[in-house]
Amino acid sequence: MSVSELQHHERQLHDLASEFEALHVRVRDVSYTPGADALRRIGPLLLAAQDLTATALVRLNALHNSTFAAVAGRRSSLERLSSVLVASSLVNNALALALQANPGEGELPSGSRPHDGPAGTARQAEGILLIVGHLDEAASRLERSATACRHLAADIVRDLTGVESCRTH
């Protein structure tokens, strides 16, 4: 594997880690009120997570199809990136579940009565707790994905250092 190819993969993995970190901050810091506001604020996070999942898949394919994959001991690196892909997919799931848990707002179905009173308040509180839990799960997985990408980039830097030292000897 050429030095420039290793540098290219290392840069891409650092960029991916930075994107995971940025989305982690956005998910961790999102503020909303239940209902339409939560949909407006969490929905874009889900779309961004889906984009990151696609990017992780592209990076996995690029590494798998490169000579990096043929080097002895690199299977664990590919498995690490595969685990990032899985974690990223689970972020999508957690964010979608947060949207599902969002207490509805707006028109009630025909024949329904408003959910005022203690029962409605309890349902809303339960929904908020579920949303918080799903957002926490998504943030945690994003943080771990960023860390895994940084570790993989460090593996590539070690490989790069080995290639460069072989050239100087």
Short mmCIF file of C-alpha atoms in Angstrom, two decimals:
data_model
loop_
_atom_site.label_atom_id
_atom_site.label_comp_id
_atom_site.label_asym_id
_atom_site.label_seq_id
_atom_site.Cartn_x
_atom_site.Cartn_y
_atom_site.Cartn_z
CA MET A 1 0.00 0.00 0.00
CA SER A 2 1.40 3.37 -0.94
CA VAL A 3 2.08 6.10 1.56
CA SER A 4 -0.35 8.42 -0.21
CA GLU A 5 -3.11 5.79 -0.06
CA LEU A 6 -2.54 5.31 3.67
CA GLN A 7 -2.56 9.08 4.22
CA HIS A 8 -5.79 9.36 2.25
CA HIS A 9 -7.55 6.70 4.36
CA GLU A 10 -6.19 8.19 7.57
CA ARG A 11 -7.49 11.67 6.66
CA GLN A 12 -10.90 10.30 5.72
CA LEU A 13 -11.19 8.44 9.02
CA HIS A 14 -10.23 11.56 10.98
CA ASP A 15 -12.84 13.51 9.03
CA LEU A 16 -15.45 10.82 9.77
CA ALA A 17 -14.52 10.91 13.47
CA SER A 18 -14.95 14.69 13.46
CA GLU A 19 -18.38 14.33 11.86
CA PHE A 20 -19.41 11.78 14.51
CA GLU A 21 -18.15 14.14 17.22
CA ALA A 22 -20.04 17.10 15.77
CA LEU A 23 -23.27 15.12 15.58
CA HIS A 24 -22.66 13.84 19.11
CA VAL A 25 -22.58 17.44 20.35
CA ARG A 26 -25.74 18.31 18.43
CA VAL A 27 -27.62 15.29 19.80
CA ARG A 28 -26.36 15.85 23.33
CA ASP A 29 -27.29 19.54 23.27
CA VAL A 30 -30.63 19.38 21.44
CA SER A 31 -33.41 21.18 23.26
CA TYR A 32 -37.05 20.87 22.33
CA THR A 33 -40.57 20.93 23.60
CA PRO A 34 -42.67 17.81 23.05
CA GLY A 35 -44.72 17.70 19.90
CA ALA A 36 -43.99 19.46 16.64
CA ASP A 37 -40.91 21.24 18.02
CA ALA A 38 -39.28 17.91 18.90
CA LEU A 39 -39.94 16.65 15.38
CA ARG A 40 -38.41 19.82 13.89
CA ARG A 41 -35.30 19.51 16.04
CA ILE A 42 -34.71 15.75 16.17
CA GLY A 43 -35.68 15.02 12.55
CA PRO A 44 -32.62 16.79 11.09
CA LEU A 45 -30.40 14.88 13.52
CA LEU A 46 -31.80 11.62 12.15
CA LEU A 47 -31.09 12.75 8.59
CA ALA A 48 -27.52 13.69 9.54
CA ALA A 49 -27.05 10.29 11.21
CA GLN A 50 -28.28 8.56 8.07
CA ASP A 51 -25.71 10.50 6.04
CA LEU A 52 -22.98 9.42 8.46
CA THR A 53 -24.06 5.80 8.13
CA ALA A 54 -23.75 6.08 4.36
CA THR A 55 -20.32 7.70 4.71
CA ALA A 56 -19.16 4.94 7.09
CA LEU A 57 -20.26 2.35 4.52
CA VAL A 58 -18.33 4.15 1.79
CA ARG A 59 -15.19 4.24 4.01
CA LEU A 60 -15.58 0.53 4.83
CA ASN A 61 -15.86 -0.33 1.13
CA ALA A 62 -12.87 1.84 0.28
CA LEU A 63 -10.69 0.15 2.90
CA HIS A 64 -11.97 -3.30 2.03
CA ASN A 65 -11.20 -2.80 -1.66
CA SER A 66 -7.74 -1.35 -1.01
CA THR A 67 -4.48 -3.17 -0.49
CA PHE A 68 -4.85 -2.26 3.20
CA ALA A 69 -7.26 -5.19 3.58
CA ALA A 70 -4.67 -7.64 2.26
CA VAL A 71 -2.05 -6.76 4.88
CA ALA A 72 -1.76 -9.31 7.68
CA GLY A 73 -3.48 -8.16 10.86
CA ARG A 74 -5.71 -5.63 9.13
CA ARG A 75 -8.84 -7.77 9.47
CA SER A 76 -9.35 -6.37 12.98
CA SER A 77 -9.25 -2.84 11.58
CA LEU A 78 -11.94 -3.68 9.05
CA GLU A 79 -13.99 -5.27 11.83
CA ARG A 80 -13.62 -2.08 13.87
CA LEU A 81 -14.94 -0.01 10.99
CA SER A 82 -17.76 -2.53 10.52
CA SER A 83 -18.66 -2.01 14.18
CA VAL A 84 -18.77 1.74 13.51
CA LEU A 85 -21.23 1.05 10.71
CA VAL A 86 -23.41 -1.00 13.08
CA ALA A 87 -23.23 1.67 15.80
CA SER A 88 -24.14 4.33 13.27
CA SER A 89 -27.17 2.32 12.20
CA LEU A 90 -28.18 1.99 15.85
CA VAL A 91 -27.91 5.79 16.20
CA ASN A 92 -30.48 6.04 13.41
CA ASN A 93 -32.67 3.59 15.28
CA ALA A 94 -32.37 5.49 18.57
CA LEU A 95 -33.23 8.80 16.92
CA ALA A 96 -36.22 7.25 15.13
CA LEU A 97 -37.39 5.79 18.45
CA ALA A 98 -37.05 9.25 20.01
CA LEU A 99 -39.37 10.59 17.34
CA GLN A 100 -41.78 7.71 17.90
CA ALA A 101 -41.85 8.42 21.65
CA ASN A 102 -42.60 12.10 21.02
CA PRO A 103 -46.01 12.93 22.49
CA GLY A 104 -48.30 13.97 19.64
CA GLU A 105 -49.52 17.46 19.14
CA GLY A 106 -52.19 18.89 16.92
CA GLU A 107 -55.55 17.52 15.81
CA LEU A 108 -57.03 14.58 17.64
CA PRO A 109 -58.68 11.75 15.71
CA SER A 110 -62.41 12.09 15.14
CA GLY A 111 -64.38 11.24 18.28
CA SER A 112 -61.36 11.54 20.59
CA ARG A 113 -61.23 13.76 23.60
CA PRO A 114 -58.19 15.77 24.60
CA HIS A 115 -55.84 13.95 26.94
CA ASP A 116 -55.96 16.57 29.64
CA GLY A 117 -55.59 15.88 33.28
CA PRO A 118 -53.30 13.51 35.12
CA ALA A 119 -53.40 10.71 32.51
CA GLY A 120 -52.36 13.05 29.71
CA THR A 121 -49.65 14.61 31.84
CA ALA A 122 -48.33 11.16 32.77
CA ARG A 123 -48.24 10.07 29.10
CA GLN A 124 -46.37 13.23 28.16
CA ALA A 125 -43.87 12.76 31.00
CA GLU A 126 -43.32 9.13 29.96
CA GLY A 127 -42.76 10.22 26.36
CA ILE A 128 -40.22 12.82 27.44
CA LEU A 129 -38.31 10.24 29.50
CA LEU A 130 -38.26 7.86 26.54
CA ILE A 131 -37.00 10.60 24.22
CA VAL A 132 -34.24 11.52 26.67
CA GLY A 133 -33.19 7.88 26.93
CA HIS A 134 -33.09 7.42 23.17
CA LEU A 135 -31.14 10.64 22.69
CA ASP A 136 -28.65 9.55 25.37
CA GLU A 137 -28.21 6.22 23.60
CA ALA A 138 -27.64 7.95 20.26
CA ALA A 139 -25.11 10.37 21.78
CA SER A 140 -23.21 7.54 23.46
CA ARG A 141 -23.00 5.53 20.23
CA LEU A 142 -21.85 8.60 18.30
CA GLU A 143 -19.10 9.21 20.83
CA ARG A 144 -17.93 5.59 20.64
CA SER A 145 -18.02 5.71 16.84
CA ALA A 146 -15.79 8.78 16.81
CA THR A 147 -13.35 7.06 19.15
CA ALA A 148 -13.28 3.92 17.00
CA CYS A 149 -12.56 5.99 13.88
CA ARG A 150 -9.71 7.77 15.67
CA HIS A 151 -8.24 4.42 16.79
CA LEU A 152 -8.47 3.08 13.26
CA ALA A 153 -6.79 6.22 11.91
CA ALA A 154 -4.03 5.71 14.50
CA ASP A 155 -3.59 2.12 13.24
CA ILE A 156 -3.14 3.49 9.75
CA VAL A 157 -0.61 6.06 10.99
CA ARG A 158 1.36 3.19 12.57
CA ASP A 159 1.26 1.39 9.24
CA LEU A 160 2.33 4.60 7.51
CA THR A 161 5.23 5.01 9.92
CA GLY A 162 6.27 1.43 9.19
CA VAL A 163 6.15 2.01 5.44
CA GLU A 164 8.19 5.21 5.72
CA SER A 165 10.81 3.59 7.98
CA CYS A 166 11.19 0.71 5.51
CA ARG A 167 11.89 3.22 2.76
CA THR A 168 14.63 4.95 4.76
CA HIS A 169 16.49 1.72 5.57
#
